[in-house]
Short mmCIF file of C-alpha atoms in Angstrom, two decimals:
data_model
loop_
_atom_site.label_atom_id
_atom_site.label_comp_id
_atom_site.label_asym_id
_atom_site.label_seq_id
_atom_site.Cartn_x
_atom_site.Cartn_y
_atom_site.Cartn_z
CA MET A 1429 -83.03 -12.53 41.28
CA ILE A 1430 -81.64 -10.43 44.14
CA SER A 1431 -83.65 -9.57 47.17
CA PHE A 1432 -82.82 -7.58 50.30
CA LYS A 1433 -85.14 -8.00 53.28
CA ASN A 1434 -84.73 -5.70 56.26
CA VAL A 1435 -80.97 -5.64 55.87
CA ASN A 1436 -78.93 -3.83 58.49
CA LYS A 1437 -75.21 -3.44 58.69
CA TRP A 1438 -72.93 -1.52 61.01
CA PHE A 1439 -69.27 -0.56 60.81
CA GLY A 1440 -68.68 -0.13 64.53
CA ASP A 1441 -71.13 2.59 65.52
CA LEU A 1442 -71.81 3.65 61.96
CA HIS A 1443 -75.14 2.35 60.70
CA VAL A 1444 -74.01 1.90 57.12
CA LEU A 1445 -77.07 0.01 55.82
CA ASN A 1446 -80.31 0.97 57.51
CA ASN A 1447 -83.22 -1.38 56.96
CA ILE A 1448 -82.72 -2.01 53.26
CA ASN A 1449 -85.54 -3.63 51.28
CA LEU A 1450 -84.99 -4.09 47.58
CA GLU A 1451 -85.89 -6.51 44.79
CA VAL A 1452 -83.99 -6.75 41.54
CA GLU A 1453 -85.56 -8.80 38.78
CA LYS A 1454 -83.82 -10.98 36.25
CA GLY A 1455 -82.61 -8.88 33.34
CA GLU A 1456 -83.10 -5.63 35.20
CA VAL A 1457 -80.53 -2.85 35.14
CA MET A 1458 -80.51 -0.83 38.32
CA VAL A 1459 -78.44 2.24 39.00
CA VAL A 1460 -77.55 3.17 42.56
CA CYS A 1461 -76.49 6.71 43.28
CA GLY A 1462 -76.09 8.95 46.28
CA PRO A 1463 -73.51 11.09 48.06
CA SER A 1464 -70.25 9.49 49.12
CA GLY A 1465 -70.56 7.56 52.35
CA SER A 1466 -74.23 6.87 51.72
CA GLY A 1467 -73.68 3.10 51.70
CA LYS A 1468 -74.11 2.41 48.00
CA SER A 1469 -70.84 0.54 47.57
CA THR A 1470 -71.48 -1.41 50.73
CA LEU A 1471 -74.92 -2.31 49.39
CA ILE A 1472 -73.55 -4.11 46.37
CA ARG A 1473 -70.56 -5.55 48.22
CA CYS A 1474 -73.02 -7.38 50.48
CA ILE A 1475 -74.54 -9.19 47.51
CA ASN A 1476 -71.52 -11.50 47.13
CA ARG A 1477 -70.58 -11.19 50.79
CA LEU A 1478 -67.44 -9.16 50.29
CA GLU A 1479 -69.05 -7.57 53.35
CA PRO A 1480 -71.12 -9.58 55.82
CA ILE A 1481 -74.42 -8.18 57.09
CA GLN A 1482 -75.54 -8.30 60.70
CA GLU A 1483 -79.31 -8.39 60.25
CA GLY A 1484 -81.81 -9.30 57.60
CA GLU A 1485 -81.77 -11.50 54.54
CA ILE A 1486 -80.11 -11.31 51.16
CA ILE A 1487 -81.25 -13.91 48.67
CA VAL A 1488 -79.49 -14.25 45.33
CA ASP A 1489 -80.88 -16.70 42.80
CA ASP A 1490 -82.60 -18.65 45.62
CA MET A 1491 -79.40 -18.89 47.64
CA LYS A 1492 -79.13 -17.39 51.10
CA VAL A 1493 -76.15 -15.04 51.17
CA HIS A 1494 -76.92 -13.95 54.74
CA ASP A 1495 -76.63 -17.54 56.00
CA LYS A 1496 -73.09 -18.17 57.26
CA LYS A 1497 -73.44 -21.85 56.31
CA THR A 1498 -73.96 -21.05 52.63
CA ASN A 1499 -71.01 -21.98 50.47
CA MET A 1500 -70.22 -18.71 48.74
CA THR A 1501 -68.06 -20.14 45.95
CA GLN A 1502 -71.06 -21.13 43.87
CA ILE A 1503 -72.86 -17.81 44.36
CA ARG A 1504 -69.73 -15.79 43.67
CA ALA A 1505 -69.15 -17.70 40.46
CA GLU A 1506 -72.54 -16.44 39.27
CA ILE A 1507 -71.81 -12.81 40.10
CA GLY A 1508 -69.29 -10.71 38.20
CA PHE A 1509 -67.89 -7.81 40.19
CA VAL A 1510 -66.19 -4.77 38.68
CA PHE A 1511 -64.21 -2.54 41.02
CA GLN A 1512 -63.51 1.16 40.87
CA GLN A 1513 -59.76 0.46 40.93
CA PHE A 1514 -60.00 -2.41 38.39
CA ASN A 1515 -57.99 -4.75 40.65
CA LEU A 1516 -56.58 -6.71 37.74
CA TYR A 1517 -53.86 -9.20 38.62
CA PRO A 1518 -50.68 -7.32 37.66
CA HIS A 1519 -48.53 -10.44 37.22
CA MET A 1520 -50.85 -11.95 34.61
CA THR A 1521 -51.65 -11.08 31.00
CA ALA A 1522 -55.12 -9.89 30.06
CA LEU A 1523 -55.96 -13.40 28.88
CA GLU A 1524 -54.68 -14.98 32.10
CA ASN A 1525 -56.65 -12.44 34.11
CA VAL A 1526 -59.90 -13.48 32.48
CA THR A 1527 -59.27 -17.24 32.41
CA ILE A 1528 -57.96 -17.96 35.91
CA ALA A 1529 -61.37 -18.14 37.59
CA PRO A 1530 -63.09 -20.15 34.82
CA VAL A 1531 -60.27 -22.71 35.03
CA LYS A 1532 -59.88 -22.83 38.82
CA VAL A 1533 -63.47 -22.27 39.93
CA ARG A 1534 -65.60 -23.47 37.03
CA LYS A 1535 -63.06 -26.22 36.30
CA ILE A 1536 -63.33 -25.85 32.54
CA ARG A 1537 -60.40 -26.92 30.37
CA LYS A 1538 -57.66 -24.36 29.90
CA THR A 1539 -57.84 -24.39 26.10
CA GLU A 1540 -61.59 -23.94 26.26
CA ALA A 1541 -61.21 -21.07 28.74
CA GLN A 1542 -58.67 -19.41 26.46
CA GLU A 1543 -61.03 -19.59 23.49
CA LEU A 1544 -63.78 -18.09 25.60
CA GLY A 1545 -61.41 -15.47 27.01
CA LYS A 1546 -60.24 -14.39 23.55
CA GLU A 1547 -63.81 -14.15 22.35
CA ILE A 1548 -64.90 -12.01 25.28
CA LEU A 1549 -61.82 -9.78 25.16
CA LYS A 1550 -62.58 -9.26 21.48
CA ARG A 1551 -66.13 -8.37 22.41
CA VAL A 1552 -64.96 -5.59 24.75
CA GLY A 1553 -62.68 -4.34 21.97
CA LEU A 1554 -59.40 -5.74 23.24
CA GLY A 1555 -58.81 -8.61 20.82
CA ASP A 1556 -55.33 -7.24 20.11
CA LYS A 1557 -54.34 -6.88 23.77
CA ILE A 1558 -54.73 -10.42 25.08
CA GLN A 1559 -51.02 -10.86 25.81
CA HIS A 1560 -50.60 -7.45 27.43
CA HIS A 1561 -50.08 -7.02 31.14
CA PRO A 1562 -52.35 -4.57 32.99
CA ALA A 1563 -49.53 -2.01 33.32
CA GLN A 1564 -49.29 -1.84 29.53
CA LEU A 1565 -52.97 -0.91 29.22
CA SER A 1566 -54.74 2.42 29.72
CA GLY A 1567 -57.26 2.80 32.53
CA GLY A 1568 -60.18 2.36 30.18
CA GLN A 1569 -58.64 -0.76 28.69
CA GLN A 1570 -57.90 -2.17 32.15
CA GLN A 1571 -61.48 -1.64 33.21
CA ARG A 1572 -62.71 -3.40 30.07
CA VAL A 1573 -60.45 -6.35 30.89
CA ALA A 1574 -61.99 -6.33 34.37
CA ILE A 1575 -65.46 -6.48 32.85
CA ALA A 1576 -64.32 -9.31 30.57
CA ARG A 1577 -62.94 -11.11 33.62
CA GLY A 1578 -66.41 -11.04 35.12
CA LEU A 1579 -68.10 -12.09 31.89
CA CYS A 1580 -65.79 -15.08 31.38
CA MET A 1581 -67.51 -16.76 34.31
CA ARG A 1582 -70.76 -16.58 32.32
CA PRO A 1583 -72.38 -14.87 35.30
CA LYS A 1584 -76.07 -14.35 35.88
CA ILE A 1585 -75.46 -11.00 37.54
CA MET A 1586 -72.90 -8.23 37.06
CA LEU A 1587 -72.19 -5.72 39.80
CA PHE A 1588 -70.32 -2.48 39.11
CA ASP A 1589 -68.85 -0.38 41.90
CA GLU A 1590 -68.23 3.08 40.44
CA PRO A 1591 -66.58 1.57 37.36
CA THR A 1592 -65.71 4.90 35.73
CA SER A 1593 -64.77 6.99 38.77
CA ALA A 1594 -61.06 6.25 38.53
CA LEU A 1595 -60.86 6.91 34.79
CA ASP A 1596 -59.70 9.92 32.83
CA PRO A 1597 -62.73 11.58 31.24
CA GLU A 1598 -61.82 10.54 27.70
CA MET A 1599 -61.88 6.86 28.70
CA ILE A 1600 -65.23 6.81 30.40
CA GLY A 1601 -67.12 6.43 27.12
CA GLU A 1602 -65.42 3.22 26.03
CA VAL A 1603 -66.25 1.54 29.34
CA LEU A 1604 -69.84 2.77 29.40
CA ASP A 1605 -70.32 1.52 25.81
CA VAL A 1606 -69.43 -1.99 26.91
CA MET A 1607 -71.81 -1.73 29.85
CA VAL A 1608 -74.64 -0.42 27.68
CA ASP A 1609 -74.18 -3.34 25.26
CA LEU A 1610 -74.27 -5.72 28.17
CA ALA A 1611 -77.45 -4.14 29.52
CA LYS A 1612 -79.11 -4.39 26.14
CA GLU A 1613 -78.26 -8.08 25.94
CA GLY A 1614 -80.36 -8.60 29.03
CA MET A 1615 -77.73 -8.97 31.76
CA THR A 1616 -78.97 -8.39 35.30
CA MET A 1617 -76.89 -5.45 36.50
CA ILE A 1618 -76.56 -3.25 39.53
CA VAL A 1619 -74.37 -0.25 38.83
CA VAL A 1620 -73.17 2.21 41.43
CA THR A 1621 -72.43 5.29 39.37
CA HIS A 1622 -73.01 8.98 38.94
CA GLU A 1623 -73.09 8.65 35.16
CA MET A 1624 -76.60 9.89 34.70
CA GLY A 1625 -76.45 9.48 30.93
CA PHE A 1626 -75.96 5.76 31.46
CA ALA A 1627 -78.83 5.66 33.95
CA ARG A 1628 -81.14 7.41 31.50
CA GLU A 1629 -80.21 5.15 28.64
CA VAL A 1630 -80.45 1.68 30.17
CA ALA A 1631 -81.59 1.71 33.79
CA LYS A 1632 -85.07 0.52 34.60
CA ARG A 1633 -84.89 2.06 38.04
CA VAL A 1634 -82.63 4.42 39.91
CA VAL A 1635 -82.05 3.92 43.61
CA PHE A 1636 -81.05 6.98 45.56
CA MET A 1637 -79.30 6.34 48.86
CA ASP A 1638 -78.36 8.66 51.66
CA ASP A 1639 -77.13 7.91 55.17
CA GLY A 1640 -77.42 4.17 54.72
CA GLN A 1641 -81.05 4.33 53.71
CA ILE A 1642 -82.82 3.95 50.42
CA VAL A 1643 -84.46 7.34 50.05
CA GLU A 1644 -86.05 6.95 46.66
CA VAL A 1645 -86.56 4.31 43.98
CA ALA A 1646 -87.90 5.51 40.65
CA PRO A 1647 -87.56 5.08 36.89
CA PRO A 1648 -84.74 7.34 35.67
CA LYS A 1649 -86.99 9.74 33.80
CA GLU A 1650 -89.11 10.33 36.85
CA PHE A 1651 -86.12 10.52 39.19
CA PHE A 1652 -84.28 13.10 37.12
CA THR A 1653 -87.24 15.31 36.20
CA ASN A 1654 -89.33 15.01 39.30
CA PRO A 1655 -87.43 13.74 42.34
CA LYS A 1656 -89.75 13.17 45.29
CA SER A 1657 -87.50 13.80 48.26
CA GLU A 1658 -85.65 16.92 49.29
CA ARG A 1659 -82.39 15.02 49.60
CA SER A 1660 -82.63 13.71 46.02
CA LYS A 1661 -83.22 17.27 44.80
CA VAL A 1662 -80.18 18.58 46.62
CA PHE A 1663 -78.07 15.71 45.29
CA LEU A 1664 -79.23 16.11 41.70
CA ASN A 1665 -78.64 19.85 41.80
CA ALA A 1666 -75.11 19.18 42.96
CA ILE A 1667 -74.16 16.68 40.25
CA LEU A 1668 -76.13 17.78 37.17
CA MET B 819 8.51 -17.42 61.56
CA TRP B 820 5.74 -15.96 59.40
CA GLY B 821 6.78 -18.11 56.44
CA PHE B 822 6.78 -21.20 58.63
CA TYR B 823 3.32 -20.48 59.99
CA PHE B 824 2.06 -19.79 56.51
CA SER B 825 3.20 -23.14 55.23
CA GLU B 826 1.70 -24.74 58.35
CA LEU B 827 -1.53 -23.01 57.54
CA VAL B 828 -1.40 -24.22 53.97
CA ARG B 829 -0.89 -27.74 55.29
CA SER B 830 -3.98 -27.26 57.48
CA LEU B 831 -6.09 -26.33 54.50
CA PRO B 832 -7.89 -29.69 54.31
CA PHE B 833 -8.97 -29.12 57.93
CA PHE B 834 -10.35 -25.71 56.94
CA ILE B 835 -12.16 -27.19 53.95
CA LYS B 836 -13.74 -29.74 56.28
CA GLY B 837 -14.83 -26.89 58.55
CA LEU B 838 -16.16 -24.99 55.59
CA TRP B 839 -18.13 -28.04 54.59
CA MET B 840 -19.58 -28.20 58.10
CA THR B 841 -20.57 -24.53 57.92
CA VAL B 842 -22.22 -25.16 54.56
CA ALA B 843 -23.99 -28.23 55.93
CA VAL B 844 -25.31 -26.51 59.08
CA SER B 845 -26.39 -23.33 57.35
CA GLY B 846 -27.60 -25.06 54.17
CA LEU B 847 -29.85 -27.49 56.04
CA SER B 848 -31.10 -24.74 58.34
CA LEU B 849 -31.82 -22.37 55.48
CA ILE B 850 -33.78 -24.96 53.53
CA MET B 851 -35.86 -26.03 56.53
CA GLY B 852 -36.05 -22.47 57.86
CA THR B 853 -37.37 -21.25 54.52
CA ILE B 854 -40.10 -23.88 54.42
CA ILE B 855 -41.11 -23.29 58.05
CA GLY B 856 -40.72 -19.53 57.64
CA PHE B 857 -43.13 -19.48 54.69
CA ILE B 858 -45.65 -21.58 56.59
CA TRP B 859 -45.40 -19.33 59.66
CA GLY B 860 -45.49 -16.21 57.52
CA ILE B 861 -48.67 -17.36 55.81
CA MET B 862 -50.22 -18.29 59.18
CA ARG B 863 -49.18 -14.92 60.59
CA THR B 864 -51.36 -13.20 57.97
CA SER B 865 -54.27 -15.64 58.33
CA LYS B 866 -57.61 -14.87 59.93
CA ASN B 867 -56.90 -17.09 62.94
CA LYS B 868 -56.11 -14.68 65.78
CA VAL B 869 -54.69 -17.29 68.15
CA LEU B 870 -52.28 -18.57 65.53
CA ARG B 871 -51.26 -15.04 64.60
CA TYR B 872 -50.63 -14.13 68.21
CA LEU B 873 -48.68 -17.30 69.04
CA ILE B 874 -46.38 -17.01 66.04
CA GLY B 875 -45.93 -13.29 66.62
CA ALA B 876 -44.96 -13.87 70.24
CA TRP B 877 -42.52 -16.66 69.33
CA VAL B 878 -40.88 -14.58 66.61
CA ASP B 879 -40.49 -11.63 68.98
CA LEU B 880 -39.01 -13.88 71.65
CA ILE B 881 -36.46 -15.36 69.26
CA ARG B 882 -35.61 -12.01 67.70
CA GLY B 883 -35.26 -10.47 71.12
CA THR B 884 -32.74 -12.96 72.55
CA PRO B 885 -29.12 -13.61 71.53
CA PHE B 886 -28.62 -16.53 69.18
CA LEU B 887 -25.79 -17.82 71.37
CA VAL B 888 -28.23 -18.15 74.27
CA GLN B 889 -30.69 -20.00 72.05
CA VAL B 890 -27.99 -22.44 70.96
CA PHE B 891 -27.03 -23.04 74.62
CA ILE B 892 -30.66 -23.65 75.54
CA VAL B 893 -31.08 -26.25 72.82
CA PHE B 894 -27.78 -27.96 73.59
CA PHE B 895 -27.40 -27.71 77.37
CA ILE B 896 -30.86 -27.14 78.77
CA LEU B 897 -33.10 -29.38 76.65
CA PRO B 898 -31.23 -32.48 77.89
CA GLY B 899 -32.44 -31.50 81.37
CA ILE B 900 -35.99 -32.21 80.23
CA GLY B 901 -34.96 -35.40 78.51
CA ILE B 902 -34.14 -34.18 75.01
CA GLU B 903 -30.54 -35.20 74.43
CA LEU B 904 -29.01 -33.87 71.22
CA GLU B 905 -25.65 -34.11 69.52
CA ALA B 906 -24.00 -30.80 68.72
CA PHE B 907 -24.83 -30.99 65.00
CA PRO B 908 -28.59 -31.52 65.26
CA ALA B 909 -28.75 -29.02 68.11
CA ALA B 910 -27.04 -26.45 65.91
CA VAL B 911 -29.32 -27.17 62.97
CA ILE B 912 -32.44 -26.95 65.14
CA ALA B 913 -31.40 -23.63 66.68
CA LEU B 914 -30.41 -22.09 63.35
CA THR B 915 -33.49 -23.42 61.55
CA ASN B 916 -35.67 -21.81 64.19
CA LEU B 917 -33.81 -18.52 63.92
CA ALA B 918 -34.05 -18.60 60.12
CA ALA B 919 -37.76 -19.46 60.25
CA CYS B 920 -38.45 -16.50 62.55
CA PHE B 921 -36.70 -13.95 60.36
CA ILE B 922 -38.13 -15.42 57.16
CA CYS B 923 -41.60 -15.49 58.70
CA GLU B 924 -41.44 -11.71 59.13
CA ILE B 925 -40.19 -11.18 55.58
CA VAL B 926 -42.92 -13.42 54.13
CA ALA B 927 -45.69 -11.85 56.23
CA GLY B 928 -44.50 -8.39 55.17
CA GLY B 929 -44.53 -9.41 51.52
CA ILE B 930 -48.03 -10.85 51.74
CA LEU B 931 -49.38 -7.77 53.51
CA ALA B 932 -47.82 -5.54 50.86
CA VAL B 933 -50.12 -7.02 48.20
CA SER B 934 -53.05 -4.61 47.91
CA SER B 935 -56.30 -5.71 49.51
CA GLY B 936 -58.06 -5.16 46.18
CA GLN B 937 -56.27 -8.22 44.83
CA ARG B 938 -57.75 -10.45 47.49
CA GLU B 939 -61.17 -8.87 47.00
CA ALA B 940 -61.11 -9.42 43.26
CA ALA B 941 -60.05 -13.02 43.76
CA THR B 942 -62.69 -13.58 46.43
CA ALA B 943 -65.37 -12.05 44.24
CA SER B 944 -64.55 -14.44 41.41
CA GLY B 945 -64.97 -17.45 43.68
CA LEU B 946 -61.34 -18.49 44.18
CA SER B 947 -60.82 -20.38 47.45
CA ALA B 948 -58.47 -19.08 50.14
CA TYR B 949 -55.80 -21.54 49.01
CA GLN B 950 -56.22 -20.65 45.33
CA GLN B 951 -55.98 -16.95 46.15
CA LEU B 952 -52.73 -17.51 48.00
CA ARG B 953 -51.29 -19.80 45.35
CA TYR B 954 -52.22 -17.92 42.18
CA ILE B 955 -52.80 -14.30 43.19
CA ILE B 956 -51.12 -13.34 46.46
CA LEU B 957 -47.86 -15.33 46.64
CA PRO B 958 -46.68 -14.66 43.06
CA GLN B 959 -46.97 -10.95 43.76
CA ALA B 960 -45.60 -11.19 47.30
CA LEU B 961 -42.52 -13.08 46.05
CA ARG B 962 -41.35 -9.94 44.27
CA THR B 963 -41.19 -8.20 47.63
CA ILE B 964 -39.94 -11.25 49.50
CA LEU B 965 -37.05 -12.56 47.39
CA PRO B 966 -34.41 -9.82 47.69
CA PRO B 967 -34.55 -9.50 51.50
CA LEU B 968 -34.88 -13.29 51.78
CA VAL B 969 -31.55 -13.87 50.06
CA GLY B 970 -30.10 -10.99 52.08
CA GLN B 971 -31.26 -12.82 55.20
CA TYR B 972 -29.47 -15.97 54.01
CA VAL B 973 -26.20 -14.03 54.11
CA LEU B 974 -26.85 -12.98 57.70
CA LEU B 975 -27.76 -16.53 58.70
CA VAL B 976 -24.66 -18.08 57.14
CA LYS B 977 -22.62 -15.67 59.25
CA ASP B 978 -24.74 -16.34 62.35
CA SER B 979 -23.95 -20.03 61.93
CA SER B 980 -20.47 -19.27 63.32
CA VAL B 981 -22.10 -19.11 66.74
CA VAL B 982 -22.65 -22.87 66.76
CA SER B 983 -18.89 -23.36 67.11
CA ALA B 984 -19.53 -22.53 70.77
CA ILE B 985 -21.12 -25.94 71.37
CA GLY B 986 -18.32 -27.81 69.66
CA VAL B 987 -19.55 -28.05 66.09
CA VAL B 988 -16.35 -28.07 64.09
CA ASP B 989 -17.36 -25.45 61.56
CA VAL B 990 -14.94 -23.08 59.92
CA THR B 991 -14.92 -20.75 62.95
CA ARG B 992 -14.14 -23.63 65.29
CA VAL B 993 -11.38 -24.74 62.93
CA GLY B 994 -10.00 -21.22 63.28
CA TRP B 995 -10.02 -21.47 67.09
CA LEU B 996 -8.33 -24.85 67.02
CA THR B 997 -5.74 -23.81 64.46
CA VAL B 998 -4.78 -20.58 66.16
CA GLN B 999 -3.59 -22.63 69.15
CA ARG B 1000 -0.99 -24.26 66.94
CA ILE B 1001 -0.34 -21.30 64.66
CA PRO B 1002 -0.41 -18.19 66.84
CA GLU B 1003 -0.88 -15.80 63.94
CA GLY B 1004 -4.42 -14.58 64.63
CA ILE B 1005 -4.65 -12.30 61.65
CA MET B 1006 -3.52 -14.98 59.26
CA VAL B 1007 -5.75 -17.72 60.65
CA PHE B 1008 -8.90 -15.69 61.08
CA GLY B 1009 -8.18 -13.85 57.85
CA LEU B 1010 -8.52 -17.22 56.17
CA VAL B 1011 -11.69 -17.95 58.16
CA GLY B 1012 -13.13 -14.62 57.03
CA ILE B 1013 -12.22 -15.27 53.41
CA LEU B 1014 -13.95 -18.65 53.51
CA TYR B 1015 -17.17 -17.09 54.84
CA PHE B 1016 -16.91 -14.41 52.20
CA VAL B 1017 -16.59 -17.06 49.49
CA ILE B 1018 -20.02 -18.39 50.47
CA CYS B 1019 -21.65 -15.05 51.14
CA TYR B 1020 -20.45 -13.02 48.19
CA PRO B 1021 -22.44 -14.92 45.53
CA LEU B 1022 -25.51 -14.59 47.77
CA ILE B 1023 -24.98 -10.85 48.14
CA ASN B 1024 -24.72 -10.59 44.36
CA LEU B 1025 -27.84 -12.66 43.91
CA SER B 1026 -29.73 -10.45 46.36
CA ASN B 1027 -28.64 -7.30 44.50
CA THR B 1028 -29.56 -8.80 41.13
CA LEU B 1029 -32.97 -9.85 42.43
CA GLU B 1030 -33.52 -6.40 43.89
CA ARG B 1031 -32.76 -4.78 40.54
CA ARG B 1032 -34.92 -7.25 38.64
CA MET B 1033 -37.84 -6.91 41.01
CA THR B 1034 -37.65 -3.12 40.81
CA VAL B 1035 -37.73 -3.34 37.00
CA ALA B 1036 -40.61 -5.81 37.18
CA ALA B 1037 -42.46 -3.59 39.65
CA THR B 1038 -42.20 -0.53 37.43
CA LYS B 1039 -43.45 -2.64 34.54
CA LEU B 1040 -46.47 -3.74 36.56
#
């Protein structure tokens, strides 16, 4: 579904992705963790070309993301992206937030999009908030709208960039619950997070990154109980 | 004598109204065209095209860094030298439109840049095209920042329009100059001129203040 082949990326002199090779299968849930600045956000931002790469290949659903000639609209429509800071559109209601892309990109009828939007907002537990603006919602509710915004495109892949890092502790659970449900329904997901409970519950593999490199890839059980590399051990000691 | 001049002035009122109409015509036309061009330039100024950004930036700096009177003279007296002959009215409208566009360009670019980059990222990630992002995500938010100073700028431009009297456009300032030669009561004549400008500008000032208040309320709600 998603494949990285010898991917390299630099920010100026900083080698932010160093020879990344990775395959994510359809329906797989993968958790990416690592210290800050290790390149994990950049890794997933390359998948829909929010960041361009300088070397290597990224193939998503048989489409070449690394190729500058590829029309990204179609690929992006298939990939939901959830940001740490939610990035909801403040001038729109929750329903407008989730329906704008289906109407403008997928070109589905507005009434149809609204039905879909209501259904999905209900699914993330916000059926009573469809007419609210982001500022009237709590952080956890905003992040659930952001997830719904991704889901309304009926994506094949959902990417999460530290979705709970900007939330108050009591709101983390409600967002993770939605993500766990999604994982159990078979959505292909890559989640950058330090929520190890989530990783244990639904991830098939955990990717540990440091210094722009993938240091270790292992099933969560193995990674948490018996990390192979020294750097993983240090990291796990620090966060657990 | 004062009473005599006053009644003379009252009899000249139609002349002043004509001048006022000219001021409204010059500044109204220039503001409309300047707003359209200013938005286009402002959007280009924040685009990815470096050449475009640099060219517009340089032009705006040049215009902002030279007196408007000089710009009006260049359009009216110097362009004919290279074969572009203009009447006073179109010359005035062209110069003022350009001035308006330059100031408005800066206001619009500032408003667009004030929208957080996360908004553009979210829109990009969901597949919206550059035009759709601008139309549905960026501009509606930028307008909240743009509108109050934009209307404030209109006030300044209406007043700047008085400069075009220098090339013979018979606007309300020019009417003042002409009238004061017959009625040598400067305070009275230019007092009237001032009042007439104020009549146009005051509603705009109010509008700007109202917008500012409303946008602040809207911003705290967001």
